[in-house]
mmCIF file of C-alpha atoms in Angstrom:
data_model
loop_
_atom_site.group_PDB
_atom_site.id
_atom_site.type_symbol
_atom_site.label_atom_id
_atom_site.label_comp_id
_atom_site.label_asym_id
_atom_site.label_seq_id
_atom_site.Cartn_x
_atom_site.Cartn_y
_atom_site.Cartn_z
ATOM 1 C CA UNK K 1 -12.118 -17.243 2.494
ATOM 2 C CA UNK K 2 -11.923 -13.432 1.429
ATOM 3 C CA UNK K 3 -13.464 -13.338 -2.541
ATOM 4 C CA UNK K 4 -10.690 -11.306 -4.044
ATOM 5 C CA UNK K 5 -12.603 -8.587 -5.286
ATOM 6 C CA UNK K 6 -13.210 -7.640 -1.973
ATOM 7 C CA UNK K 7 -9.102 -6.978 -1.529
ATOM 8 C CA UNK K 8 -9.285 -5.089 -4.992
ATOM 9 C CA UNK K 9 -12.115 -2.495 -3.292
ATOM 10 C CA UNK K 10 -10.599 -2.498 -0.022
ATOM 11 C CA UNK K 11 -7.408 -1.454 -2.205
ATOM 12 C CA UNK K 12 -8.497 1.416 -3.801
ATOM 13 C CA UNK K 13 -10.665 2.886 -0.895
ATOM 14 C CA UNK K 14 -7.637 2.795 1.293
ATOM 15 C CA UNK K 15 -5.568 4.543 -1.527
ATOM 16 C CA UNK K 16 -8.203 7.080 -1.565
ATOM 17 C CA UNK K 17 -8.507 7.536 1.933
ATOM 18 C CA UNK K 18 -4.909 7.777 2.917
ATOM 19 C CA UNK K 19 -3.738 9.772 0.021
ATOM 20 C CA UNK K 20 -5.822 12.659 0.603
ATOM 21 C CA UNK K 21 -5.141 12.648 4.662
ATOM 22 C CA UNK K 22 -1.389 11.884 4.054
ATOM 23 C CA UNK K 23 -1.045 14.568 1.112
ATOM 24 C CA UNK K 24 0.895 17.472 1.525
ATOM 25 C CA UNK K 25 0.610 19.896 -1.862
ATOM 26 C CA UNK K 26 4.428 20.729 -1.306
ATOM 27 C CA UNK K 27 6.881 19.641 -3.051
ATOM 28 C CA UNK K 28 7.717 16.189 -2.576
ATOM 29 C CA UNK K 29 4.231 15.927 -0.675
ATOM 30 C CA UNK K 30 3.738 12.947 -2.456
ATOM 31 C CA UNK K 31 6.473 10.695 -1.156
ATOM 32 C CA UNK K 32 4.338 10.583 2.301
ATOM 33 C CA UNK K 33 1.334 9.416 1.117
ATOM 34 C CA UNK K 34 3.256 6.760 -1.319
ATOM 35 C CA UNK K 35 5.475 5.798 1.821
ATOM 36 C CA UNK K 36 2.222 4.904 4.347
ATOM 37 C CA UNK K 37 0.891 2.856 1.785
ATOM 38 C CA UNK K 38 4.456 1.266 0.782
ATOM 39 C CA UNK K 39 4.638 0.961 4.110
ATOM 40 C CA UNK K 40 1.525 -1.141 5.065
ATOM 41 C CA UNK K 41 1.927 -3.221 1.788
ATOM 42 C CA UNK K 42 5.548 -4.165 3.494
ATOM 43 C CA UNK K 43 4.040 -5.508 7.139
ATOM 44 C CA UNK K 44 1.402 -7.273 5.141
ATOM 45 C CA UNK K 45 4.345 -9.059 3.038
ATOM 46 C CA UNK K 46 6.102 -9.751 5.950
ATOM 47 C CA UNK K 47 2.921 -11.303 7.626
ATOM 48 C CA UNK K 48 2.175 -13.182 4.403
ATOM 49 C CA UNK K 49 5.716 -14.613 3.840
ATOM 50 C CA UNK K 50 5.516 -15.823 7.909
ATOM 51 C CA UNK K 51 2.897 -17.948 7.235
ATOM 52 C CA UNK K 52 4.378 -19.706 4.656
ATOM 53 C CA UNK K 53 5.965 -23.122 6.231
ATOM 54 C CA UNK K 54 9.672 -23.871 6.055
ATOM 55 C CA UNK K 55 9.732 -26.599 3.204
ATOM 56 C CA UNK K 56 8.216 -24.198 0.757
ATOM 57 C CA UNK K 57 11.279 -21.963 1.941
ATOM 58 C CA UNK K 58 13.892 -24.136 0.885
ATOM 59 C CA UNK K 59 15.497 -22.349 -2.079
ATOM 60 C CA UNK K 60 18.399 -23.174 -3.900
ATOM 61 C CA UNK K 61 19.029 -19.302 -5.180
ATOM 62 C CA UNK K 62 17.928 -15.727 -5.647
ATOM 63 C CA UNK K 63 16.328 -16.650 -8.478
ATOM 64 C CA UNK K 64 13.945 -19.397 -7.308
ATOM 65 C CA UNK K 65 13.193 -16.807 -4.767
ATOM 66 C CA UNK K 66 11.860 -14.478 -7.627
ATOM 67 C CA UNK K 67 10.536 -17.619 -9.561
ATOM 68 C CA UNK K 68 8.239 -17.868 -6.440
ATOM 69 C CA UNK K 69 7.162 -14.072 -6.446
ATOM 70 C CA UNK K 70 6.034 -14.100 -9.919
ATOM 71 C CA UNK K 71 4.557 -17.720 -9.444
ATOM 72 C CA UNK K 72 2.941 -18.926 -6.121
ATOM 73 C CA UNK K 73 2.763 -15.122 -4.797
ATOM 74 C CA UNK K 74 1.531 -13.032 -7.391
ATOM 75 C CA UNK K 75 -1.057 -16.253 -8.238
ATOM 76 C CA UNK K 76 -2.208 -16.235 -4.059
ATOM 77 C CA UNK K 77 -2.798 -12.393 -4.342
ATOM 78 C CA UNK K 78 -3.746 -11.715 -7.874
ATOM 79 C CA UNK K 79 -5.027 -14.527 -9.195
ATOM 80 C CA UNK K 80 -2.580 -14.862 -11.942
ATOM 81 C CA UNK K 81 1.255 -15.109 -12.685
ATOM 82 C CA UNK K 82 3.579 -12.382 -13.888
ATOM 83 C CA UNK K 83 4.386 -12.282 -17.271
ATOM 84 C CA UNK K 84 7.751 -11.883 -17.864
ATOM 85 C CA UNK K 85 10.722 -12.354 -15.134
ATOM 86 C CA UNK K 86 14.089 -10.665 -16.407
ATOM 87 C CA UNK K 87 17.358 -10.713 -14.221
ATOM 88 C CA UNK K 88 20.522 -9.604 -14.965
ATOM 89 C CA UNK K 89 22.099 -11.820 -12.436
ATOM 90 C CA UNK K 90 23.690 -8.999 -10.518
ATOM 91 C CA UNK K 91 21.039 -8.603 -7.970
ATOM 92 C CA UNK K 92 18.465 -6.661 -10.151
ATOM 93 C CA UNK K 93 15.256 -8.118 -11.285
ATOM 94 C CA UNK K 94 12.259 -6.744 -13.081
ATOM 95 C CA UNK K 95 9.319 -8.454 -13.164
ATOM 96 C CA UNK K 96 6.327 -7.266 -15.601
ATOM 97 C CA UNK K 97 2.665 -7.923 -15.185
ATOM 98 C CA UNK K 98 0.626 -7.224 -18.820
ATOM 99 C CA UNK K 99 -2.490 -6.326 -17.193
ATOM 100 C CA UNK K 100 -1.989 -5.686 -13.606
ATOM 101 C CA UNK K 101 -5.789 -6.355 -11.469
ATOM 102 C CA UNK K 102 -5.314 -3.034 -9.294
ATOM 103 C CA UNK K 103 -4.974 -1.248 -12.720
ATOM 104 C CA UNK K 104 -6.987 -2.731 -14.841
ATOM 105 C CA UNK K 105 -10.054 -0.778 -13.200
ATOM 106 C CA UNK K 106 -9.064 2.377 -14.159
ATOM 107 C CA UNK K 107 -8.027 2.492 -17.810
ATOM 108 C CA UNK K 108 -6.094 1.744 -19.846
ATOM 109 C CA UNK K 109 -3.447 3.885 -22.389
ATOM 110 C CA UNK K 110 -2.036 6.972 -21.478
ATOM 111 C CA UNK K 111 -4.941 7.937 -19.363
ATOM 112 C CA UNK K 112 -4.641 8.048 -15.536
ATOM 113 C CA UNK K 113 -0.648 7.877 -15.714
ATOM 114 C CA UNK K 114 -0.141 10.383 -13.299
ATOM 115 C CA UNK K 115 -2.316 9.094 -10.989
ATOM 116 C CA UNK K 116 -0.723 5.218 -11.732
ATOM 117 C CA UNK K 117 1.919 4.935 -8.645
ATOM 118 C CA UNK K 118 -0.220 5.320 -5.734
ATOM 119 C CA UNK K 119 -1.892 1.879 -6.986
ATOM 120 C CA UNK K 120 1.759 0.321 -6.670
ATOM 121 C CA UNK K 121 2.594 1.666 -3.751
ATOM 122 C CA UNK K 122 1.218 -0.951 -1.336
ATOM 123 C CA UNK K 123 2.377 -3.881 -3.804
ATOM 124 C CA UNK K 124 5.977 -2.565 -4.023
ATOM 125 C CA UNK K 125 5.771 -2.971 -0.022
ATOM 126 C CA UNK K 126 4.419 -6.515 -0.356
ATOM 127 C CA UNK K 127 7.203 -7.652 -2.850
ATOM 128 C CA UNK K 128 9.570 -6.102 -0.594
ATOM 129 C CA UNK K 129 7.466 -7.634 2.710
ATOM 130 C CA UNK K 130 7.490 -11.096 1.212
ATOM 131 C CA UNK K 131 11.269 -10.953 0.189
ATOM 132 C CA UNK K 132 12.371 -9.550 4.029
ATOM 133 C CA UNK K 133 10.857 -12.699 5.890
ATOM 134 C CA UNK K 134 12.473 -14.981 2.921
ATOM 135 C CA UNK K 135 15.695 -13.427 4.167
ATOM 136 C CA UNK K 136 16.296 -11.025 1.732
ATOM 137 C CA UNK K 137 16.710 -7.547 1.894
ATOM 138 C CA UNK K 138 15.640 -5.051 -1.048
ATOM 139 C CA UNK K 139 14.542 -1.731 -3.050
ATOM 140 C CA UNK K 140 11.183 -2.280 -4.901
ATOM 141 C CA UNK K 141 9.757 0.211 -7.698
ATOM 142 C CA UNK K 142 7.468 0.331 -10.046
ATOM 143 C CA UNK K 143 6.539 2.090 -13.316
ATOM 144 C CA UNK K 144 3.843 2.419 -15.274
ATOM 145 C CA UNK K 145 4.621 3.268 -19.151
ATOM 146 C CA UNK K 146 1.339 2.626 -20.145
ATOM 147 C CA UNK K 147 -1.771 0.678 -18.422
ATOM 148 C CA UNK K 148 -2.788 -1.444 -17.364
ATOM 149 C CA UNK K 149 0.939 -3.206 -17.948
ATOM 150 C CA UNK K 150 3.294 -2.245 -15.094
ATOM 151 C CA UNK K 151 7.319 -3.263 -14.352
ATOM 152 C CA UNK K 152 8.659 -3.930 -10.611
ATOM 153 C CA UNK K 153 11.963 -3.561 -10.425
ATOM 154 C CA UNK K 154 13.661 -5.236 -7.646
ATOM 155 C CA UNK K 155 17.161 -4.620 -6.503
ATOM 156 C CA UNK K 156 18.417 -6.820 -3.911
ATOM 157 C CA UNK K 157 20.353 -5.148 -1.179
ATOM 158 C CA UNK K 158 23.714 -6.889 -0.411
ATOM 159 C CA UNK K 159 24.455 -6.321 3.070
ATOM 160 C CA UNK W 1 4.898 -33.663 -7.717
ATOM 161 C CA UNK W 2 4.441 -32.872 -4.069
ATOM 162 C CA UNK W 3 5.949 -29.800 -4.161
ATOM 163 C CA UNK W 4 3.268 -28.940 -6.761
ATOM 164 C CA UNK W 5 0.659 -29.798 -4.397
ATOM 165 C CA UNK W 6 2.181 -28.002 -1.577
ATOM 166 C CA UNK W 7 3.093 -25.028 -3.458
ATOM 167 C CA UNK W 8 -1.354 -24.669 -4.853
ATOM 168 C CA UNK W 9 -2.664 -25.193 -1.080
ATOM 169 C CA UNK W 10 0.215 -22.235 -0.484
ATOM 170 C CA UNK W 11 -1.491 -19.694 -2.417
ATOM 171 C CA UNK W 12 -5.088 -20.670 -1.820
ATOM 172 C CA UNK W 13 -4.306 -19.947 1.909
ATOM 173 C CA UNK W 14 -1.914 -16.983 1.493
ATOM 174 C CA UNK W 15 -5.322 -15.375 -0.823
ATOM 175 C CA UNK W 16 -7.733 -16.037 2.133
ATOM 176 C CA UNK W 17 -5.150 -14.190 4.680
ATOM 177 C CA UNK W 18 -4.286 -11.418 2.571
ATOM 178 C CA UNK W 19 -8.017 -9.339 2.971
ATOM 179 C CA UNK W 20 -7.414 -9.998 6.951
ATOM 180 C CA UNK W 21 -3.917 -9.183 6.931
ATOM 181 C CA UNK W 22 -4.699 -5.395 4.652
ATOM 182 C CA UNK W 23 -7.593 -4.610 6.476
ATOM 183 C CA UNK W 24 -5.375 -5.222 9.950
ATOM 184 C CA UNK W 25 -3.137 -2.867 8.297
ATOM 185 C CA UNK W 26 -5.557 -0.262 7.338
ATOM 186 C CA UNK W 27 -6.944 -0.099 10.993
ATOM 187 C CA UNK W 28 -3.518 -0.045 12.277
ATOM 188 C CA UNK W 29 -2.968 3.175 10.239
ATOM 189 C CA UNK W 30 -6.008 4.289 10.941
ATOM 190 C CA UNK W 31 -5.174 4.000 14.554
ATOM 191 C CA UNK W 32 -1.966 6.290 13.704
ATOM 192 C CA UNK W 33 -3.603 8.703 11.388
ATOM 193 C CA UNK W 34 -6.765 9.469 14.028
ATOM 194 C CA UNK W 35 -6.626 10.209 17.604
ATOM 195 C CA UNK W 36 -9.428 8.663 19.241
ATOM 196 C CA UNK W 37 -11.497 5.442 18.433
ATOM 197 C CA UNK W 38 -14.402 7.275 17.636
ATOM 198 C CA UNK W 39 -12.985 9.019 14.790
ATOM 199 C CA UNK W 40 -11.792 5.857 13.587
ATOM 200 C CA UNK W 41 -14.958 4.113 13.781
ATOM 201 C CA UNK W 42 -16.285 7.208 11.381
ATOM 202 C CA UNK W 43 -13.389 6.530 8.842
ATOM 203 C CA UNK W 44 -14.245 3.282 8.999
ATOM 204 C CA UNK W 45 -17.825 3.136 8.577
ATOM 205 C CA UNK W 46 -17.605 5.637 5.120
ATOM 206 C CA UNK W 47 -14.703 3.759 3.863
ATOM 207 C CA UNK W 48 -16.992 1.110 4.219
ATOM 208 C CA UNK W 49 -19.911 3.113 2.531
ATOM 209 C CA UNK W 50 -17.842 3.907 -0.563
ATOM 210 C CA UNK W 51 -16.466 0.220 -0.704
ATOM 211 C CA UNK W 52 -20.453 -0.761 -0.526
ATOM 212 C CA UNK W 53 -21.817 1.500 -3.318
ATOM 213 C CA UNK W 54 -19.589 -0.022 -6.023
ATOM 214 C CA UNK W 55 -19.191 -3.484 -4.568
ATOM 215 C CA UNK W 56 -23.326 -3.730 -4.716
ATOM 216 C CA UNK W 57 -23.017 -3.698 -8.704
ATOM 217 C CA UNK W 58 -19.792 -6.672 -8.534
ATOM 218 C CA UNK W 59 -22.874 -8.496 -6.372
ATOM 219 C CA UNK W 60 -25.884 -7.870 -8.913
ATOM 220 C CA UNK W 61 -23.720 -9.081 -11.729
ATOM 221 C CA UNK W 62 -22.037 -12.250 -10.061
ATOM 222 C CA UNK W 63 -24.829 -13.359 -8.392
ATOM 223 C CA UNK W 64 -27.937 -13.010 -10.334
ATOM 224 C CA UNK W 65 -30.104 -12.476 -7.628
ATOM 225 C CA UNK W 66 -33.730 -10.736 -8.629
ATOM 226 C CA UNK W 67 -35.198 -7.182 -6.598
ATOM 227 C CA UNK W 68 -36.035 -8.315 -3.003
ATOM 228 C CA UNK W 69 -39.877 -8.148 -2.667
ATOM 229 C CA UNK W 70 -39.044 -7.242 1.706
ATOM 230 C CA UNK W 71 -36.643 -6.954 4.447
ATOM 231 C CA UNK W 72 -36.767 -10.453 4.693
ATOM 232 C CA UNK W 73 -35.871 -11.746 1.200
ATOM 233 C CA UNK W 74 -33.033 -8.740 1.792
ATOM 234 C CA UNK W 75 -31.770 -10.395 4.585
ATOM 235 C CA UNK W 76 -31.645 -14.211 3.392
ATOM 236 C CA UNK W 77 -29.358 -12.948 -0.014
ATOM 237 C CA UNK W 78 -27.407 -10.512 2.657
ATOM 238 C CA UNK W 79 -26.686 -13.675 4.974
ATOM 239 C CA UNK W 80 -26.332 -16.884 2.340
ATOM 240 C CA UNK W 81 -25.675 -15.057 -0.896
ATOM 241 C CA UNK W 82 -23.350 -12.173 -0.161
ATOM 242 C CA UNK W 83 -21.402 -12.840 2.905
ATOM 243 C CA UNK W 84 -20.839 -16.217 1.154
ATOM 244 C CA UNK W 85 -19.275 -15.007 -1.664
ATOM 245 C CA UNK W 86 -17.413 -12.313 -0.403
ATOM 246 C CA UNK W 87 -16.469 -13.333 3.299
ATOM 247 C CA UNK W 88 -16.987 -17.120 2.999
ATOM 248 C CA UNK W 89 -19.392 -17.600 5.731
ATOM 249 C CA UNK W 90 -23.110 -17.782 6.397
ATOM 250 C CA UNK W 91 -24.201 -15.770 9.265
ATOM 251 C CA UNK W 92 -27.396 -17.118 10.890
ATOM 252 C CA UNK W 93 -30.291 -14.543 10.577
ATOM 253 C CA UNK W 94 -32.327 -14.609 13.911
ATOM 254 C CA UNK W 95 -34.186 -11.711 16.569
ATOM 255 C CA UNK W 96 -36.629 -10.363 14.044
ATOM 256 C CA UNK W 97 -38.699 -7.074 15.242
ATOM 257 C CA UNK W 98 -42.686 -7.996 15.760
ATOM 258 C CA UNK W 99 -42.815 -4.906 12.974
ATOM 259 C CA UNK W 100 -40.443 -6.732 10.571
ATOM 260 C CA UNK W 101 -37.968 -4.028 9.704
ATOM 261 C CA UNK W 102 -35.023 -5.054 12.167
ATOM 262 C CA UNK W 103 -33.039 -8.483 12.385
ATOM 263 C CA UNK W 104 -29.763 -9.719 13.654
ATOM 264 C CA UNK W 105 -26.454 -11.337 11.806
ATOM 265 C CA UNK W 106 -24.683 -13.445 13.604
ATOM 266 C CA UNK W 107 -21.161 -13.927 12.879
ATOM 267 C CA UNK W 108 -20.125 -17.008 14.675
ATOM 268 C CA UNK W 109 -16.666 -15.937 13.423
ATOM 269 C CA UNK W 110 -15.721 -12.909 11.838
ATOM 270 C CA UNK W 111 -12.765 -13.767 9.127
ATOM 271 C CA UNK W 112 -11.871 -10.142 9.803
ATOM 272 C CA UNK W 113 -10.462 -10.720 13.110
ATOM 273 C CA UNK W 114 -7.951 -13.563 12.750
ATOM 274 C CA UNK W 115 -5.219 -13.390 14.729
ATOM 275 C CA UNK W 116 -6.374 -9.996 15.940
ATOM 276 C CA UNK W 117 -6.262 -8.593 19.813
ATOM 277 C CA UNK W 118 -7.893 -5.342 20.365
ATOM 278 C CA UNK W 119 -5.029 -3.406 22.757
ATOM 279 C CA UNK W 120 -6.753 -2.038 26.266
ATOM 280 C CA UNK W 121 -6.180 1.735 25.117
ATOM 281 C CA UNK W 122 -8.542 0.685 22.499
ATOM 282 C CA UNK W 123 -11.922 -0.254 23.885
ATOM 283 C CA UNK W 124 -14.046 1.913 21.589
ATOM 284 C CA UNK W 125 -12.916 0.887 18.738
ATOM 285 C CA UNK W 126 -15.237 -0.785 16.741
ATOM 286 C CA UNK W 127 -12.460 -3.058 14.520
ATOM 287 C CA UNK W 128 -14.907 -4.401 11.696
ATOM 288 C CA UNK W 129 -16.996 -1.389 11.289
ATOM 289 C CA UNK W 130 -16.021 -0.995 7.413
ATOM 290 C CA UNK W 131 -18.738 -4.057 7.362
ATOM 291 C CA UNK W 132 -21.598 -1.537 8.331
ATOM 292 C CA UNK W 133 -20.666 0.829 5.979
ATOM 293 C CA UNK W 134 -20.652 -1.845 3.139
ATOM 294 C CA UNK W 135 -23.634 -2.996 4.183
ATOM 295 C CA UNK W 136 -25.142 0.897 4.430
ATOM 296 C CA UNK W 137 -24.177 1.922 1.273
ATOM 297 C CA UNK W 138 -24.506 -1.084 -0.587
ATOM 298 C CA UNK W 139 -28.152 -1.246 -0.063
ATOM 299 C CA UNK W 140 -28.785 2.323 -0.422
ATOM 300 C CA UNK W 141 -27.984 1.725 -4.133
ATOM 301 C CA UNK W 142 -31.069 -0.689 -3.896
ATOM 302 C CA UNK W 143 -33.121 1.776 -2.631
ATOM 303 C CA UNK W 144 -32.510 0.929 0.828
ATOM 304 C CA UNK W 145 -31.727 3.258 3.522
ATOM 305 C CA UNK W 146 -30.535 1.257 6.324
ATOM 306 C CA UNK W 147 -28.611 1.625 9.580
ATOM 307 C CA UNK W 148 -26.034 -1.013 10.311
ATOM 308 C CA UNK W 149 -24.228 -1.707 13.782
ATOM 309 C CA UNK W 150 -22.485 -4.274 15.784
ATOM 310 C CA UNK W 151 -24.191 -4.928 19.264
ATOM 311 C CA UNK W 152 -22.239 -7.837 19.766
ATOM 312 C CA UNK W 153 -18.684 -8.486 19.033
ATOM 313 C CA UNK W 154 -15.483 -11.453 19.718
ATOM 314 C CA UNK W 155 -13.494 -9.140 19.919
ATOM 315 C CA UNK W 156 -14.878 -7.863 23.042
ATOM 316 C CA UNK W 157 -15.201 -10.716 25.064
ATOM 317 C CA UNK W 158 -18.821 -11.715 23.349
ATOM 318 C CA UNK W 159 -19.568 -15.067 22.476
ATOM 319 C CA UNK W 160 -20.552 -14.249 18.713
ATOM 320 C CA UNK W 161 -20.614 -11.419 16.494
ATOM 321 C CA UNK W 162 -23.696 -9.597 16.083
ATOM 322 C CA UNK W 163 -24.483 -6.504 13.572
ATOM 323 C CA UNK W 164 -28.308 -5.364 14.238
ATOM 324 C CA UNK W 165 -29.552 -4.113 10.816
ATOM 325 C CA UNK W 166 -32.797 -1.719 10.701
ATOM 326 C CA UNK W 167 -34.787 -0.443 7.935
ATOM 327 C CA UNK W 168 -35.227 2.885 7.756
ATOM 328 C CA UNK W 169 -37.332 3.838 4.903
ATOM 329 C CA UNK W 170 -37.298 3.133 1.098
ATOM 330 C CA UNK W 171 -35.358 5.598 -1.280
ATOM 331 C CA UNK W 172 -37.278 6.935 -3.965
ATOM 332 C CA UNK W 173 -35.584 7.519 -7.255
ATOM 333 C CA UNK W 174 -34.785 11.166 -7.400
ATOM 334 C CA UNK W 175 -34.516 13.064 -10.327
ATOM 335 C CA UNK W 176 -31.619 15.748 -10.304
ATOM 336 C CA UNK W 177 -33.064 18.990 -9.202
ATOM 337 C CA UNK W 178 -33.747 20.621 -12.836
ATOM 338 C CA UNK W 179 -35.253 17.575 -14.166
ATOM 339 C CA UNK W 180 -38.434 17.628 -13.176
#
C-alpha cells in the first residue's frame, strides 16, 4: 500500500513538471496548464469512484453524495475529513478544508497565493472524477483566501 | 454498524490505489506531452530525481535509521526499510558483484503497475522509471552517487521486476566555490 507522502511528492513534482511544459506566458496561458492537471485529477476520480462497490453507492440524495466526499473520500486520499460542508440546497455546495495536505507544504498566510491554484487543480478534477462515476455531473473550483485553508465549490450540473 | 465497517475498508483501499492510479495518469500525459519513449523515460527518471532529493529527508526523519557503514547496509534499509514504508513491499536483495558495489532488487510485484498494459507502440518505455530517479537522487543526498535501472520488468513479459543498482563513487561534501 502506497505511504501517502509518496502521493503528496508525486503531487507537486507533477505540478512542477507539467506547468512549466504546458505554460504559455500569454494571456490566459495559464488555463492550459490548470486544465492538464484538472484533467488527470478527473480520470483518476473516475477510476477511484469505479472501484468503489455498488452497496457503498446506494444513496438516498445529493447530499449523502457530498456527505461521502468530505467523509470516506477526502479521509481515503488525505487522510482526514473536510471541515465544514455548506449547501444551499439548489445544487451548489462548498466544501472547506482548514489545512489542506497539498498546501500545507508551502506556507501558510498570504504568501504563495498566486501560486495556490495549480495545487487544486488536480483535486478539483478528482471531486469532479469521483462525482461523474457516482452519476453526477458537475463544475468544481477552488479558492484559496488564505493558506493553507482552501473552499471547493461544487455546482452540480442539471442535465 | 456494517456500513461503518464497509465504508473504513473503502478508504483504506481507495488510499492504496490512488498513488497507482496518479502515477498511471502522469505517464499517460507524459505519453501525450513527449513524442518518443525515450524522452519519456528522461522525464521520468528526473521527476523521479527531484521526488528522491526531498523524499530522502521524509525517510531520515520517519525512520530513524543511522549512516550506512557500506553498500550493503544501504541496500538492506533500501529493500526492508524504505520500499516498506513507502511502496509496501520488501524486494528480495540478491546477484551481488564479487567487488561489492552492484546488487539486484527484485520486485516480485511492482504496486506501480496494477491494472496496467503497456500498448505495442510503446515498447521502450520504461513505465516505473520515476523509481530510479528516486532512488538516484535520494541517495545522492547521502553522499551516494549511484546509477539505478530496471533490467528486468512484468511489464514486459519478465517473470519479476528487477532494478540493478551500482555504486559509483562517494560524494564528498563540497563547499560552494568561494568558500574555501
Amino acid at each position: 500500500m502506497a505511504d501517502a507522502a509518496l502521493f503528496e511528492f508525486l503531487h507537486m513534482e507533477m505540478v512542477a513538471e507539467l506547468w512549466s511544459h504546458h505554460y504559455d506566458p500569454g494571456p490566459g496561458g495559464q488555463k492550459m496548464s490548470l486544465s492538464v492537471l484538472e484533467g488527470m485529477g478527473f480520470r483518476v476520480g473516475q477510476a477511484l469512484g469505479e472501484r468503489l462497490p455498488q452497496e457503498t453507492l446506494a444513496f438516498r440524495e445529493e447530499l449523502d453524495v457530498l456527505k461521502f466526499l468530505c467523509k470516506d473520500l477526502w479521509v481515503a486520499v488525505f487522510q482526514k475529513q473536510m471541515d465544514s460542508l455548506r449547501a444551499n440546497h439548489q445544487g451548489t455546495y462548498v466544501l472547506q478544508d482548514n489545512s489542506f495536505p497539498l498546501l500545507i507544504r508551502m506556507a501558510s498566510g498570504l504568501q504563495y497565493l498566486e501560486e495556490a491554484p495549480k495545487f487544486l487543480a488536480f483535486t478539483c478534477g478528482l471531486l469532479r472524477g469521483t462525482l461523474s462515476t457516482l452519476g453526477i455531473k458537475s463544475l468544481v473550483t477552488a479558492s484559496v483566501a488564505s493558506l493553507p485553508t482552501c473552499k471547493f465549490q461544487v455546482v452540480i450540473q442539471k442535465t | 454498524m456494517s456500513r461503518q465497517a464497509n465504508r473504513g475498508t473503502e478508504s483504506k483501499k481507495m488510499s492504496s490505489e490512488l498513488f497507482t492510479l496518479t502515477y498511471g495518469a502522469l505517464v499517460t500525459q507524459l505519453c501525450k506531452d513527449y513524442e518518443n519513449d525515450e524522452d519519456v523515460n528522461k522525464q521520468l527518471d528526473k521527476m523521479g530525481y527531484n521526488i528522491g532529493v526531498r523524499l530522502i529527508e521524509d525517510f531520515l526523519a520517519r525512520s530513524n535509521v543511522g549512516r550506512c557503514h557500506d553498500f550493503r547496509e544501504t541496500a538492506d534499509v533500501i529493500a526492508k526499510v524504505a520500499f516498506k514504508m513507502y511502496l509496501g513491499i520488501t524486494p528480495s536483495i540478491t546477484n551481488w558483484s564479487p567487488a561489492g558495489d552492484e546488487f539486484s532488487l527484485i520486485l516480485e510485484n511492482n504496486p506501480l503497475v496494477d491494472f496496467v498494459e503497456l500498448p505495442d507502440n510503446h515498447s521502450s518505455l520504461i513505465y516505473s522509471n520515476l523509481l530510479c530517479g528516486v532512488l538516484r537522487g535520494a541517495l545522492e543526498m547521502v553522499q551516494m552517487a549511484v546509477e539505478a535501472k530496471f533490467v528486468q520488468d512484468t511489464l514486459k513479459g519478465d517473470g519479476v521486476t528487477e532494478i540493478r543498482m551500482r555504486f559509483i563513487r562517494r560524494i564528498e561534501d563540497n563547499l560552494p566555490a568561494g568558500e574555501e
